[in-house]
Amino acid sequence: MRTLAAFALFALSVANADAQQTVATEPIVRAKLDPATVVVGQNATLTLDVLVPNYMTKPPVLPAFQIRNAVTHDGSTINMSEQVDGVSFAGVRYEFLLYPQEPGAYAISERSMTVTYAVDPPDSRETVVRIPSLSFQAVIPDAAQALDPFVSAQRLVVHQEIKPSSDHLKVGDSVVRTVTIEADGTPAMLLPPLPLVRSPIAEAYPAQPEFQDKYDSRTGVLVSRRIDQVTHMLQQSGQFSLPAIDIGWWNVGAGKVETAHLDAMSFQVVANPAAQGTISDGARARWNWSAVRDGIAEHWLLAALIATAFAVIAWFAPAAARSITAAYQQRRKTYLQSEAWSFRRLRRVAGSGDARTVYFAMLDWLQRFEPVASDRTIKAFKAAAADPVLDSEIGSIEQQLFASHRNAGEWSSRRLLWRVGVARRNLRRQVASRGAERQLPQHINPMGIPNASTESWRKPAR
């Protein structure tokens, strides 16, 4: 009887050990978002620990942590190991920095990720684990409510470089102003743009702003830089001034509003006799009908032959016109369905400055743009172009259209169209070069050119 009781006790202990081992050999995922309340422009840190028994056989497949009205940056990645119920676990700690752009509540909904790990080496298992939903709040301090736009940082400095094209400026010369903002603890995307100078003396031509972000994993600080450059083309003589620039910002460490200042600069622009002479010569260029009549009189035989040719053309014109009209209409129909026409339409509507019209014209063009033929979406276009500046411009117009708080000065149809045009040229060159590499010589396979397949258009998608 005592032996039977001992055996039962042993069996129960083995069963409990097996149950504990089964529980302990499942992947462990821990997620937290800290702090619960942040200042707009400062980061809440999402920390994600992924642990598996033994070791991972491939990196985890993480979901995207992009949320509306916030900029997400990758933080540090740290390898880690733990002992859980006597079982060795190994894994990775990921950090994501979430920078809210507006005050309010922000939430990351529940998501899933795929983890592959060694259960009984070398055998591996792939499993899907859940990441719980998390949330945080973003606020603007009462003392900084008057800042527009609101900018927060741990440190912010600004400096400028002004380069006139000549020591003695005259009409036709230029002045280039480059303003660089450097900040700690906020992304470059959230730094304010350089205000444009509107003057009858000069026309301003801003270049695409340059954004630079560098995360220091040792200090945990994001160091950012925004560079704006504007070329002012001098069109009239007179006094031309570049105004002073004051950037108000919230010093997170000191808890107060500070101001970064740039001095104003003035230039005297004088008239350019060479430019005036060119304008005068152009104004004098006009038709001289008396010279035309004299030319016809001197070459009357040639004029008669030309008149006869026109008469013959007029005799045969109706049939030829019908044929030409039919061919033109077919060619016109083909052109109206082409990518070139769609892009030309995008360029035309960009002049309206209407964000909605421009955005949907861009979506319509993407339906015809072959380098993103896989799904023809904005996301596919940005991935294929791999241009951070293009991503910034598309993000600006999407914020203008879809964000709850819209800033009309943040997007420019001219800058967007420029970056889209650059990406279009680059992607078409890449497709052409790949096609040239794959093409066989004509004498090896002398077949006719296949007919272009009919494209099936899909509705625009973001």
Coordinates of C-alpha atoms in Angstrom, one line a residue:
M1 CA 0.0 0.0 0.0
R2 CA 2.8 2.4 0.9
T3 CA 4.6 1.5 -2.4
L4 CA 1.4 2.3 -4.4
A5 CA 1.1 5.7 -2.7
A6 CA 4.7 6.5 -3.4
F7 CA 4.3 5.6 -7.1
A8 CA 1.2 7.8 -7.4
L9 CA 3.0 10.7 -5.8
F10 CA 5.9 10.3 -8.2
A11 CA 3.6 10.1 -11.3
L12 CA 1.8 13.3 -10.1
S13 CA 5.1 15.1 -9.7
V14 CA 6.2 14.1 -13.2
A15 CA 2.9 15.3 -14.6
N16 CA 3.3 18.6 -12.9
A17 CA 6.9 19.0 -14.2
D18 CA 5.7 18.2 -17.7
A19 CA 3.0 20.8 -17.4
Q20 CA 5.4 23.4 -16.2
Q21 CA 7.9 22.6 -18.9
T22 CA 5.1 22.9 -21.5
V23 CA 4.1 26.3 -20.2
A24 CA 7.7 27.5 -19.9
T25 CA 8.6 26.6 -23.5
E26 CA 6.2 29.0 -25.1
P27 CA 7.5 32.3 -26.4
I28 CA 7.2 35.3 -24.1
V29 CA 6.3 38.8 -25.3
R30 CA 6.3 41.8 -23.0
A31 CA 5.4 45.3 -24.2
K32 CA 5.2 48.6 -22.4
L33 CA 4.9 52.3 -23.4
D34 CA 6.6 54.8 -21.3
P35 CA 5.9 57.5 -20.2
A36 CA 2.1 57.7 -20.2
T37 CA 2.2 61.4 -20.9
V38 CA 4.6 63.3 -23.1
V39 CA 5.1 66.8 -24.5
V40 CA 4.2 67.1 -28.2
G41 CA 7.3 66.5 -30.2
Q42 CA 8.9 64.4 -27.5
N43 CA 9.0 60.6 -27.6
A44 CA 7.1 57.9 -25.8
T45 CA 9.2 54.8 -25.9
L46 CA 7.7 51.5 -26.9
T47 CA 9.7 48.6 -25.4
L48 CA 9.1 45.2 -26.8
D49 CA 10.8 42.1 -25.3
V50 CA 10.6 38.9 -27.4
L51 CA 12.0 35.7 -25.6
V52 CA 12.0 32.1 -26.8
P53 CA 13.3 28.9 -25.2
N54 CA 16.7 27.9 -26.6
Y55 CA 17.2 30.4 -29.4
M56 CA 15.7 32.0 -32.4
T57 CA 16.3 30.4 -35.8
K58 CA 15.4 33.6 -37.7
P59 CA 14.6 37.2 -36.7
P60 CA 11.0 37.9 -35.5
V61 CA 8.6 39.4 -38.1
L62 CA 7.5 42.6 -36.4
P63 CA 4.4 44.6 -37.3
A64 CA 4.6 48.3 -38.3
F65 CA 4.1 50.6 -35.4
Q66 CA 3.2 53.7 -37.4
I67 CA 0.3 55.6 -35.9
R68 CA -1.6 58.6 -37.2
N69 CA -0.2 62.1 -36.5
A70 CA 3.0 60.7 -35.0
V71 CA 6.5 60.0 -36.3
T72 CA 8.0 56.6 -35.5
H73 CA 11.8 56.1 -35.2
D74 CA 13.7 52.9 -34.5
G75 CA 15.5 53.0 -31.2
S76 CA 18.1 50.5 -29.9
T77 CA 18.0 46.8 -30.3
I78 CA 19.5 44.7 -27.5
N79 CA 20.1 40.9 -27.2
M80 CA 19.0 39.4 -23.9
S81 CA 18.6 36.2 -22.1
E82 CA 16.7 35.0 -19.0
Q83 CA 16.0 32.0 -16.9
V84 CA 12.2 31.2 -16.6
D85 CA 11.3 28.2 -14.3
G86 CA 14.7 26.7 -14.9
V87 CA 14.5 27.1 -18.7
S88 CA 16.9 29.3 -20.6
F89 CA 15.3 31.9 -22.8
A90 CA 17.0 34.0 -25.3
G91 CA 15.6 36.9 -27.3
V92 CA 15.7 40.6 -28.3
R93 CA 14.6 43.9 -26.8
Y94 CA 13.3 46.4 -29.4
E95 CA 12.8 50.0 -28.8
F96 CA 10.6 52.3 -30.9
L97 CA 10.4 56.1 -30.4
L98 CA 6.9 57.6 -31.0
Y99 CA 6.9 61.4 -31.5
P100 CA 3.4 62.9 -31.4
Q101 CA 2.7 65.9 -33.7
E102 CA -0.4 67.1 -31.9
P103 CA -1.9 67.0 -28.5
G104 CA -4.4 64.2 -27.7
A105 CA -4.6 60.5 -27.1
Y106 CA -2.6 58.0 -29.1
A107 CA -3.2 54.3 -29.2
I108 CA -1.5 51.2 -30.6
S109 CA -4.0 48.6 -31.3
E110 CA -3.4 44.9 -30.5
R111 CA -1.1 43.4 -33.2
S112 CA 0.5 40.1 -33.9
M113 CA 4.0 39.0 -34.8
T114 CA 5.7 35.8 -36.0
V115 CA 8.4 34.1 -34.0
T116 CA 10.5 31.2 -35.2
Y117 CA 12.6 29.3 -32.6
A118 CA 14.3 26.0 -31.9
V119 CA 12.0 23.7 -29.9
D120 CA 14.1 20.6 -30.0
P121 CA 17.3 21.6 -31.9
P122 CA 17.7 21.4 -34.8
D123 CA 13.9 21.2 -35.2
S124 CA 12.2 24.7 -35.2
R125 CA 8.7 26.0 -34.7
E126 CA 7.0 29.0 -36.2
T127 CA 4.2 30.6 -34.1
V128 CA 2.2 33.8 -34.0
V129 CA 2.1 35.7 -30.7
R130 CA 0.0 38.7 -29.7
I131 CA 1.2 42.2 -28.7
P132 CA -1.3 43.9 -26.4
S133 CA -2.8 47.3 -27.1
L134 CA -1.1 50.3 -25.5
S135 CA -1.8 54.1 -25.3
F136 CA -0.3 57.4 -24.2
Q137 CA -1.2 61.1 -24.0
A138 CA 0.5 64.1 -25.7
V139 CA 0.1 67.6 -24.3
I140 CA 1.4 71.2 -24.9
P141 CA 2.4 73.0 -21.7
D142 CA 0.3 76.0 -20.7
A143 CA 3.3 78.3 -20.9
A144 CA 3.9 77.3 -24.5
Q145 CA 0.3 77.6 -25.9
A146 CA 1.2 80.8 -27.8
L147 CA 3.9 79.0 -29.9
D148 CA 2.8 78.6 -33.5
P149 CA 4.1 76.2 -34.7
F150 CA 4.9 74.4 -31.4
V151 CA 8.4 73.0 -31.3
S152 CA 9.9 71.2 -28.4
A153 CA 13.5 69.9 -27.9
Q154 CA 16.2 69.3 -25.4
R155 CA 18.5 71.6 -27.3
L156 CA 17.9 73.8 -30.4
V157 CA 20.3 76.0 -32.3
V158 CA 20.0 77.8 -35.6
H159 CA 22.5 79.3 -38.0
Q160 CA 22.6 80.7 -41.5
E161 CA 24.9 81.1 -44.5
I162 CA 24.2 83.9 -47.0
K163 CA 26.0 83.8 -50.4
P164 CA 25.5 86.6 -52.9
S165 CA 26.6 85.8 -56.4
S166 CA 28.5 89.0 -56.7
D167 CA 30.1 91.6 -54.4
H168 CA 28.2 94.3 -56.2
L169 CA 24.7 93.0 -56.8
K170 CA 22.8 94.0 -60.0
V171 CA 19.6 92.8 -61.6
G172 CA 20.0 89.2 -62.7
D173 CA 22.3 88.2 -59.8
S174 CA 21.2 86.0 -56.9
V175 CA 21.4 85.7 -53.2
V176 CA 21.3 82.2 -51.6
R177 CA 20.2 81.9 -48.0
T178 CA 20.8 78.6 -46.2
V179 CA 19.3 78.1 -42.7
T180 CA 20.2 75.0 -40.6
I181 CA 18.3 74.1 -37.5
E182 CA 19.9 71.5 -35.2
A183 CA 17.9 69.9 -32.3
D184 CA 18.2 67.1 -29.8
G185 CA 15.2 65.0 -28.9
T186 CA 12.9 65.7 -31.7
P187 CA 12.7 64.4 -35.4
A188 CA 13.8 66.7 -38.2
M189 CA 10.3 66.4 -39.7
L190 CA 8.9 68.3 -36.8
L191 CA 11.3 71.3 -37.1
P192 CA 9.7 74.4 -38.5
P193 CA 10.3 75.4 -42.2
L194 CA 12.1 78.5 -43.3
P195 CA 9.5 81.3 -44.0
L196 CA 9.6 82.5 -47.6
V197 CA 10.5 86.2 -48.3
R198 CA 8.1 87.9 -50.7
S199 CA 9.5 91.0 -52.3
P200 CA 9.1 92.9 -55.6
I201 CA 12.9 93.1 -55.8
A202 CA 13.5 89.3 -55.9
E203 CA 11.7 86.1 -56.7
A204 CA 12.3 83.3 -54.2
Y205 CA 13.1 79.7 -55.3
P206 CA 13.2 77.3 -52.3
A207 CA 15.1 74.1 -52.7
Q208 CA 13.8 70.8 -51.3
P209 CA 14.5 70.8 -47.5
E210 CA 17.0 68.3 -46.3
F211 CA 16.2 66.2 -43.2
Q212 CA 18.8 64.3 -41.2
D213 CA 18.2 62.1 -38.1
K214 CA 20.8 60.2 -36.1
Y215 CA 19.9 58.1 -33.1
D216 CA 22.7 57.7 -30.5
S217 CA 22.1 54.4 -28.9
R218 CA 24.6 55.1 -26.2
T219 CA 22.8 58.2 -24.9
G220 CA 19.4 57.4 -26.2
V221 CA 19.1 60.8 -27.8
L222 CA 17.8 61.6 -31.4
V223 CA 19.9 64.3 -33.0
S224 CA 18.2 66.0 -35.9
R225 CA 19.0 68.6 -38.5
R226 CA 16.8 70.5 -41.0
I227 CA 18.5 72.4 -43.8
D228 CA 16.5 74.9 -45.9
Q229 CA 17.9 76.8 -48.8
V230 CA 16.3 79.6 -50.8
T231 CA 17.7 81.3 -53.9
H232 CA 16.5 84.8 -54.4
M233 CA 16.8 86.0 -58.1
L234 CA 17.1 89.7 -58.2
Q235 CA 14.7 91.2 -60.7
Q236 CA 14.6 94.9 -59.9
S237 CA 17.0 97.5 -58.6
G238 CA 16.5 98.8 -55.1
Q239 CA 17.0 97.7 -51.5
F240 CA 16.6 94.0 -50.9
S241 CA 16.4 92.7 -47.4
L242 CA 16.4 89.2 -45.9
P243 CA 14.4 89.6 -42.6
A244 CA 15.4 88.4 -39.2
I245 CA 14.2 85.0 -38.2
D246 CA 13.0 84.1 -34.7
I247 CA 12.1 80.5 -33.8
G248 CA 10.3 80.1 -30.5
W249 CA 10.7 76.6 -28.9
W250 CA 9.9 74.8 -25.7
N251 CA 13.0 73.8 -23.8
V252 CA 12.0 70.4 -22.3
G253 CA 14.8 70.3 -19.8
A254 CA 14.4 73.9 -18.5
G255 CA 10.6 73.9 -18.8
K256 CA 10.4 77.3 -20.5
V257 CA 10.0 79.0 -23.9
E258 CA 13.3 80.1 -25.6
T259 CA 13.9 81.8 -28.9
A260 CA 16.6 81.1 -31.5
H261 CA 17.5 84.2 -33.5
L262 CA 19.0 84.9 -36.9
D263 CA 20.0 88.4 -37.9
A264 CA 18.6 90.3 -40.9
M265 CA 20.7 91.1 -44.0
S266 CA 20.2 93.9 -46.6
F267 CA 21.7 94.4 -50.0
Q268 CA 21.7 97.2 -52.5
V269 CA 20.7 96.1 -56.0
V270 CA 21.6 98.3 -59.0
A271 CA 20.3 98.2 -62.6
N272 CA 22.0 95.9 -65.1
P273 CA 22.5 97.7 -68.5
A274 CA 23.1 94.4 -70.3
A275 CA 19.7 93.0 -69.1
Q276 CA 18.0 96.2 -70.2
G277 CA 19.6 96.1 -73.6
T278 CA 18.3 92.5 -74.1
I279 CA 14.8 93.6 -73.2
S280 CA 15.0 96.6 -75.6
D281 CA 16.2 94.3 -78.5
G282 CA 13.3 91.9 -77.8
A283 CA 10.8 94.7 -77.8
R284 CA 12.1 95.9 -81.2
A285 CA 11.6 92.4 -82.8
R286 CA 8.3 92.5 -84.6
W287 CA 6.8 91.6 -87.9
N288 CA 7.6 93.9 -90.9
W289 CA 4.8 93.3 -93.3
S290 CA 6.2 95.6 -95.9
A291 CA 9.3 93.3 -96.1
V292 CA 7.0 90.3 -96.5
R293 CA 5.2 91.9 -99.5
D294 CA 8.5 92.8 -101.1
G295 CA 9.7 89.2 -100.7
I296 CA 6.6 87.8 -102.5
A297 CA 7.1 90.3 -105.3
E298 CA 10.7 89.3 -105.8
H299 CA 9.9 85.5 -105.7
W300 CA 6.6 85.5 -107.6
L301 CA 7.3 82.1 -109.3
L302 CA 8.0 80.4 -106.0
A303 CA 4.8 82.0 -104.6
A304 CA 2.8 80.7 -107.5
L305 CA 4.1 77.1 -107.1
I306 CA 3.2 77.2 -103.4
A307 CA -0.3 78.4 -104.2
T308 CA -0.7 75.6 -106.8
A309 CA 0.4 73.1 -104.2
F310 CA -2.2 74.3 -101.8
A311 CA -4.9 74.1 -104.4
V312 CA -4.0 70.4 -105.1
I313 CA -4.0 69.7 -101.4
A314 CA -7.4 71.3 -101.1
W315 CA -8.8 69.0 -103.9
F316 CA -7.7 65.8 -102.2
A317 CA -8.2 67.1 -98.7
P318 CA -11.6 65.6 -97.8
A319 CA -10.6 61.9 -98.1
A320 CA -7.2 62.5 -96.7
A321 CA -8.8 64.5 -93.9
R322 CA -11.1 61.7 -92.9
S323 CA -8.2 59.2 -92.9
I324 CA -6.1 61.6 -90.9
T325 CA -8.9 62.3 -88.5
A326 CA -9.6 58.6 -87.8
A327 CA -5.9 58.0 -87.2
Y328 CA -5.7 61.0 -85.0
Q329 CA -8.7 60.0 -83.0
Q330 CA -7.3 56.5 -82.5
R331 CA -3.9 57.9 -81.5
R332 CA -5.6 60.4 -79.2
K333 CA -7.7 57.7 -77.5
T334 CA -4.5 55.7 -76.9
Y335 CA -2.7 58.7 -75.6
L336 CA -5.6 59.5 -73.2
Q337 CA -5.1 56.1 -71.7
S338 CA -1.3 56.4 -71.4
E339 CA 0.9 57.1 -68.4
A340 CA 2.4 60.2 -70.2
W341 CA -1.1 61.8 -70.4
S342 CA -1.9 61.0 -66.8
F343 CA 1.4 62.5 -65.6
R344 CA 0.9 65.6 -67.8
R345 CA -2.5 66.0 -66.2
L346 CA -0.9 65.7 -62.7
R347 CA 1.5 68.5 -63.7
R348 CA -1.4 70.6 -64.9
V349 CA -3.5 70.3 -61.8
A350 CA -0.5 70.8 -59.6
G351 CA -0.8 74.5 -60.6
S352 CA -4.2 74.8 -58.9
G353 CA -2.7 74.3 -55.4
D354 CA -5.7 72.2 -54.4
A355 CA -4.3 69.3 -52.3
R356 CA -7.3 67.0 -52.9
T357 CA -7.2 67.5 -56.7
V358 CA -3.4 67.0 -56.8
Y359 CA -3.4 63.9 -54.6
F360 CA -6.1 62.0 -56.5
A361 CA -4.5 63.0 -59.8
M362 CA -1.3 61.4 -58.5
L363 CA -3.3 58.2 -57.5
D364 CA -4.8 58.1 -61.0
W365 CA -1.3 58.4 -62.6
L366 CA 0.0 55.5 -60.4
Q367 CA -2.6 53.3 -62.0
R368 CA -0.7 53.7 -65.3
F369 CA 2.9 53.7 -64.0
E370 CA 4.5 50.4 -64.8
P371 CA 7.4 50.4 -62.3
V372 CA 4.8 50.0 -59.5
A373 CA 2.7 47.6 -61.5
S374 CA 2.6 45.1 -58.5
D375 CA -0.2 47.0 -56.7
R376 CA 0.0 50.6 -58.0
T377 CA -0.3 52.3 -54.6
I378 CA 1.3 55.2 -52.8
K379 CA 3.1 52.7 -50.5
A380 CA 4.5 50.7 -53.5
F381 CA 5.6 54.0 -55.2
K382 CA 7.5 55.2 -52.0
A383 CA 9.1 51.8 -51.5
A384 CA 10.3 51.6 -55.2
A385 CA 11.6 55.2 -55.2
A386 CA 13.4 54.9 -51.8
D387 CA 13.5 58.7 -51.5
P388 CA 13.1 60.1 -48.0
V389 CA 12.4 63.5 -49.4
L390 CA 9.6 62.1 -51.6
D391 CA 8.2 60.3 -48.5
S392 CA 8.2 63.7 -46.7
E393 CA 6.4 65.5 -49.4
I394 CA 3.7 62.8 -49.7
G395 CA 3.4 62.7 -45.9
S396 CA 2.9 66.5 -46.0
I397 CA 0.0 66.4 -48.5
E398 CA -1.6 63.4 -46.7
Q399 CA -1.4 65.3 -43.4
Q400 CA -3.0 68.3 -45.2
L401 CA -5.9 66.1 -46.4
F402 CA -6.3 63.5 -43.6
A403 CA -4.9 64.9 -40.4
S404 CA -7.3 66.4 -37.9
H405 CA -5.1 69.5 -37.5
R406 CA -4.0 70.9 -40.9
N407 CA -1.3 73.4 -41.6
A408 CA -1.6 75.0 -45.0
G409 CA 2.0 76.0 -45.1
E410 CA 3.4 72.5 -44.7
W411 CA 3.0 71.2 -48.3
S412 CA 3.8 72.6 -51.7
S413 CA 2.5 71.2 -55.0
R414 CA 5.6 72.4 -56.7
R415 CA 8.0 70.6 -54.4
L416 CA 5.8 67.4 -54.5
L417 CA 5.7 67.4 -58.3
W418 CA 9.4 67.9 -58.5
R419 CA 10.2 64.9 -56.3
V420 CA 7.6 62.7 -58.1
G421 CA 9.1 63.7 -61.4
V422 CA 12.6 62.8 -60.2
A423 CA 11.4 59.4 -58.9
R424 CA 9.5 58.8 -62.2
R425 CA 12.6 59.4 -64.3
N426 CA 14.8 57.2 -62.0
L427 CA 12.4 54.3 -61.9
R428 CA 11.8 54.4 -65.7
R429 CA 15.6 54.3 -66.2
Q430 CA 15.9 51.3 -63.9
V431 CA 13.1 49.4 -65.8
A432 CA 14.7 50.3 -69.1
S433 CA 18.1 49.1 -68.0
R434 CA 16.7 45.8 -66.7
G435 CA 14.8 45.3 -69.9
A436 CA 17.9 45.9 -71.9
E437 CA 19.8 43.3 -69.9
R438 CA 17.1 40.6 -70.4
Q439 CA 16.5 41.3 -74.1
L440 CA 17.9 38.7 -76.5
P441 CA 19.6 39.8 -79.8
Q442 CA 17.1 40.0 -82.7
H443 CA 18.9 37.5 -84.9
I444 CA 18.6 34.7 -82.2
N445 CA 14.8 34.9 -82.0
P446 CA 13.6 37.1 -84.9
M447 CA 9.9 37.2 -83.9
G448 CA 7.6 40.2 -84.1
I449 CA 7.1 42.5 -81.3
P450 CA 4.2 41.2 -79.2
N451 CA 1.1 43.2 -78.8
A452 CA 0.8 45.2 -75.7
S453 CA -1.5 43.5 -73.2
T454 CA -4.6 45.3 -72.2
E455 CA -4.2 46.8 -68.8
S456 CA -6.9 46.4 -66.3
W457 CA -7.3 49.6 -64.2
R458 CA -8.0 49.4 -60.6
K459 CA -9.5 52.0 -58.3
P460 CA -6.9 54.3 -56.7
A461 CA -5.6 53.0 -53.4
R462 CA -3.5 54.6 -50.7

